[in-house]
PDB file of N, CA and C in Angstrom:
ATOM      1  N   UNK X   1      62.269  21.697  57.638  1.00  0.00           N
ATOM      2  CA  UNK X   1      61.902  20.778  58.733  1.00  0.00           C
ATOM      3  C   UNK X   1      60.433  20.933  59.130  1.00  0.00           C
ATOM      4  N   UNK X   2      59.916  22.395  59.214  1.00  0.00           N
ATOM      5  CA  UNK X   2      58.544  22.679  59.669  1.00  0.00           C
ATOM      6  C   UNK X   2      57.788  22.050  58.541  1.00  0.00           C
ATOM      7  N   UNK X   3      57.744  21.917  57.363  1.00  0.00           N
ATOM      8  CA  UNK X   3      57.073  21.073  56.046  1.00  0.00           C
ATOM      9  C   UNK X   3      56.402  19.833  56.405  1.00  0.00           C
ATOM     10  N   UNK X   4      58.099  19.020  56.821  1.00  0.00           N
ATOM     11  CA  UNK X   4      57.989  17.781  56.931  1.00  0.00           C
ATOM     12  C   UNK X   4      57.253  17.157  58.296  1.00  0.00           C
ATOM     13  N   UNK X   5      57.715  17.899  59.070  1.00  0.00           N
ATOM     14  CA  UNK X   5      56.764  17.817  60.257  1.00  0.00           C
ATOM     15  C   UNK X   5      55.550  17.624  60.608  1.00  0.00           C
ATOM     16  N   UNK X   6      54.764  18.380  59.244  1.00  0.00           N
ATOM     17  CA  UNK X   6      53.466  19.014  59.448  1.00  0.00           C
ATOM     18  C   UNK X   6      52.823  17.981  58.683  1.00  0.00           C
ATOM     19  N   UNK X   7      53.341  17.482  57.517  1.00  0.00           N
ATOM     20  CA  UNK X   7      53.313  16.344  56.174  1.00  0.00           C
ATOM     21  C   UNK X   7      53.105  15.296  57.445  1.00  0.00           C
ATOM     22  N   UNK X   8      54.098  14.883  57.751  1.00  0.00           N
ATOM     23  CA  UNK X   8      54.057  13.303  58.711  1.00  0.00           C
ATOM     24  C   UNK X   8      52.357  13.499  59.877  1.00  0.00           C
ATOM     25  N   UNK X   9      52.335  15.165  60.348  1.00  0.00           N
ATOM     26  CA  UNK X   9      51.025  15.183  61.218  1.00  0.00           C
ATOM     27  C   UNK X   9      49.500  14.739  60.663  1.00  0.00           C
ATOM     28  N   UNK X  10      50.248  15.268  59.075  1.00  0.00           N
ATOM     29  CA  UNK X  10      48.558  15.102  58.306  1.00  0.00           C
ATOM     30  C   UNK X  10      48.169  13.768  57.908  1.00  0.00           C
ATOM     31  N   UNK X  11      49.096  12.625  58.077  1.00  0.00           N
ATOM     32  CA  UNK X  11      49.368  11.192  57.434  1.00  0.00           C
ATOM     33  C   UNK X  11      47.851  10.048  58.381  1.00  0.00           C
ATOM     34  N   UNK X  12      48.489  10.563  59.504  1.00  0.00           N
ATOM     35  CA  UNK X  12      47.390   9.513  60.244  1.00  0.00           C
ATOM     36  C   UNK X  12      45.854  10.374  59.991  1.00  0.00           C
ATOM     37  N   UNK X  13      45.817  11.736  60.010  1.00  0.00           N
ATOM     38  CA  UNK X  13      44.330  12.202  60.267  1.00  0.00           C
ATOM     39  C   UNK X  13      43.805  11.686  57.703  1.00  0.00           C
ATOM     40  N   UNK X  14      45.010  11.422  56.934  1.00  0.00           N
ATOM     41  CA  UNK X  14      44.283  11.484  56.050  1.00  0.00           C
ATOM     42  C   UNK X  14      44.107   9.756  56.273  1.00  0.00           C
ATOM     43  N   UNK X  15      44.255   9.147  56.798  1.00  0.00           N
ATOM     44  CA  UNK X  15      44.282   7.343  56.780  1.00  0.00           C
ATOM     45  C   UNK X  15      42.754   7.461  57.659  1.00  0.00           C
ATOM     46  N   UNK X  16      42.295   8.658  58.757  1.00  0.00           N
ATOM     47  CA  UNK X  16      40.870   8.524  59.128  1.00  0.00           C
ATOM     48  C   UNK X  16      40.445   8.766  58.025  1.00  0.00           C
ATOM     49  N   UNK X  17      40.391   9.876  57.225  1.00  0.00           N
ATOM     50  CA  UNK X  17      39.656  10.564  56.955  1.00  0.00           C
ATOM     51  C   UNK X  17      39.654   9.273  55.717  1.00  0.00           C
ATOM     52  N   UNK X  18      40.362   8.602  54.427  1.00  0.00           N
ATOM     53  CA  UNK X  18      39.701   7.360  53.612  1.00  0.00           C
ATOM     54  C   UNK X  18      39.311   6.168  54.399  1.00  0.00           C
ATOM     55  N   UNK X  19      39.489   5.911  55.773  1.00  0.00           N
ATOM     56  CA  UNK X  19      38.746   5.166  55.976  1.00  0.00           C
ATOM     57  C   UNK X  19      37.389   5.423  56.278  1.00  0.00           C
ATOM     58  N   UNK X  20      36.908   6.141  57.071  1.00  0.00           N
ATOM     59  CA  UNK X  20      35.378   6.990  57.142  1.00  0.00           C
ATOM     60  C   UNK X  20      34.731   7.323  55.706  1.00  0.00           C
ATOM     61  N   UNK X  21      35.589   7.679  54.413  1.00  0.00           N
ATOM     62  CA  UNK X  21      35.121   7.609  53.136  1.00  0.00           C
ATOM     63  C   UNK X  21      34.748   5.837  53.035  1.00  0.00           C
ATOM     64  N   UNK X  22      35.838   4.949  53.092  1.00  0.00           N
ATOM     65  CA  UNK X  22      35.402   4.020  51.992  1.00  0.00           C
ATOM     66  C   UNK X  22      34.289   3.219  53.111  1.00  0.00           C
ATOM     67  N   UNK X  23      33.926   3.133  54.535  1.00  0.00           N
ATOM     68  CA  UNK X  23      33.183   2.817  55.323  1.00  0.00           C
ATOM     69  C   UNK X  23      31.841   3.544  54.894  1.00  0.00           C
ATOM     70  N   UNK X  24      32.087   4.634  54.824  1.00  0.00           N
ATOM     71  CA  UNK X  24      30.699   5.032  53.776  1.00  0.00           C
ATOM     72  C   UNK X  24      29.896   4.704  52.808  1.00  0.00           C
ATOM     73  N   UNK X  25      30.767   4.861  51.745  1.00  0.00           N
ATOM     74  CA  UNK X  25      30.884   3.831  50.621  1.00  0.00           C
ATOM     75  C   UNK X  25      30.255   2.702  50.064  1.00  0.00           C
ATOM     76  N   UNK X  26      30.943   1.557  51.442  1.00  0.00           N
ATOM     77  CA  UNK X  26      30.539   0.190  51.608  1.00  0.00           C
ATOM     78  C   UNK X  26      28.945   0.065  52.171  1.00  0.00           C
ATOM     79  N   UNK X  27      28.715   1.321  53.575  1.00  0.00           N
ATOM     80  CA  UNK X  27      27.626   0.916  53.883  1.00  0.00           C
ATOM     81  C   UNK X  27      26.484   1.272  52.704  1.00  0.00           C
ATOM     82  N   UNK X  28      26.626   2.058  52.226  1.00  0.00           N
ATOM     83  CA  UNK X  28      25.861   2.678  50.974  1.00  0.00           C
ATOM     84  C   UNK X  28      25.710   1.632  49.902  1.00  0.00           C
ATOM     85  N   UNK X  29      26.789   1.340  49.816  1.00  0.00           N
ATOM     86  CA  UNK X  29      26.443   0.150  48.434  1.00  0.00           C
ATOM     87  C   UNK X  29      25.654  -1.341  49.141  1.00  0.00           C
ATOM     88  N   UNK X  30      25.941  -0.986  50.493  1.00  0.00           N
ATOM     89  CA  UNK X  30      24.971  -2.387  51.320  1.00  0.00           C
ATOM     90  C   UNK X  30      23.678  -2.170  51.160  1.00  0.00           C
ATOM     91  N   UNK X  31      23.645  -0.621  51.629  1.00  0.00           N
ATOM     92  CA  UNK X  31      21.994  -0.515  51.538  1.00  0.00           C
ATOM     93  C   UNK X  31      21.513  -0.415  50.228  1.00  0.00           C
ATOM     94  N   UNK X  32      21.768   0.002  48.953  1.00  0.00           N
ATOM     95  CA  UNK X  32      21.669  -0.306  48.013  1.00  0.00           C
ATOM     96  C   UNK X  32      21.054  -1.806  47.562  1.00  0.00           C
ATOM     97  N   UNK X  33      21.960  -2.504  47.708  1.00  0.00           N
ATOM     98  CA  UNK X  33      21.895  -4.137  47.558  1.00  0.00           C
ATOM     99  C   UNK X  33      20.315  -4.922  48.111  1.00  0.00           C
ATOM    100  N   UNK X  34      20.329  -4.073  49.717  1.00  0.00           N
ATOM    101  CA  UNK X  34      19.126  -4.692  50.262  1.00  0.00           C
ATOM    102  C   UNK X  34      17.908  -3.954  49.832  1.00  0.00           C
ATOM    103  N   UNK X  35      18.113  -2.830  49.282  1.00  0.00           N
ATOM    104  CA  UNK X  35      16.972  -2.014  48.773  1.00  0.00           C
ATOM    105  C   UNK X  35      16.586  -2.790  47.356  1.00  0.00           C
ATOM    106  N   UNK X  36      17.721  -3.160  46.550  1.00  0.00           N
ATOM    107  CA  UNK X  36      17.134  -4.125  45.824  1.00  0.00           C
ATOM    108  C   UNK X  36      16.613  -5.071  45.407  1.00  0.00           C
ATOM    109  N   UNK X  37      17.160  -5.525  46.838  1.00  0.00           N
ATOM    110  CA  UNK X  37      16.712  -7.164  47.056  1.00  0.00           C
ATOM    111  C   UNK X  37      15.299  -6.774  47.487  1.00  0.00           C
ATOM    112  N   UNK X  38      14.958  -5.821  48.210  1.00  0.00           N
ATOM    113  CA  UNK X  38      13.775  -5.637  48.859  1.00  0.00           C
ATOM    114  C   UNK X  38      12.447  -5.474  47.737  1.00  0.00           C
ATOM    115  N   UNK X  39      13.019  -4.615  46.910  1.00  0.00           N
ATOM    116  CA  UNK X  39      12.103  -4.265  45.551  1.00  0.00           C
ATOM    117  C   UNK X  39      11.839  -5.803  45.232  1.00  0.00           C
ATOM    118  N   UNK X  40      12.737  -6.570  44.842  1.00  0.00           N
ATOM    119  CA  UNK X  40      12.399  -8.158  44.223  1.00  0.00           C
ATOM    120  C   UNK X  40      11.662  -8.693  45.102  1.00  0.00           C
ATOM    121  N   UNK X  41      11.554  -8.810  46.451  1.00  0.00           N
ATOM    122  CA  UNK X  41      10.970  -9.760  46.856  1.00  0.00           C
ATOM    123  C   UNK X  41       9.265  -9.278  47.034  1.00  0.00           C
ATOM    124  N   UNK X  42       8.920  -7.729  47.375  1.00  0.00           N
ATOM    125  CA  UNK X  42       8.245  -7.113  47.333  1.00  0.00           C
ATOM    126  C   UNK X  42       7.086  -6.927  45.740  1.00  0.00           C
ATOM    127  N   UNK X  43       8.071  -6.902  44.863  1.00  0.00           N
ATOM    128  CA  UNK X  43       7.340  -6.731  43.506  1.00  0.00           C
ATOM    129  C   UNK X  43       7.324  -5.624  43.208  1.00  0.00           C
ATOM    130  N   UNK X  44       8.191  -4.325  44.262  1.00  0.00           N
ATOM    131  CA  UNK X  44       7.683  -3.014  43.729  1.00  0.00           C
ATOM    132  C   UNK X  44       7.730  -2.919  42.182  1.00  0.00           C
TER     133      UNK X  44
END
């Protein structure tokens, strides 16, 4: 019972913990995108 208990406690903190990953992620591959766009319009 103490297993399962502890299993069901860790469920919501691992659903933060991939969302704060893939929010990462996303913003990273945003800034990416505009860093590239930035190089093109720039000419670096």
């Amino acid at each position: 019972m103490v297993a399962n208990i502890s299993n069901i406690a860790h469920i919501p903190f691992l659903i933060v913990y991939y969302h704060i990953v893939f929010f990462v992620k996303k913003q990273s591959l945003y800034m990416m995108c505009s860093c590239k766009k930035l190089i093109k319009t720039e000419g670096i």
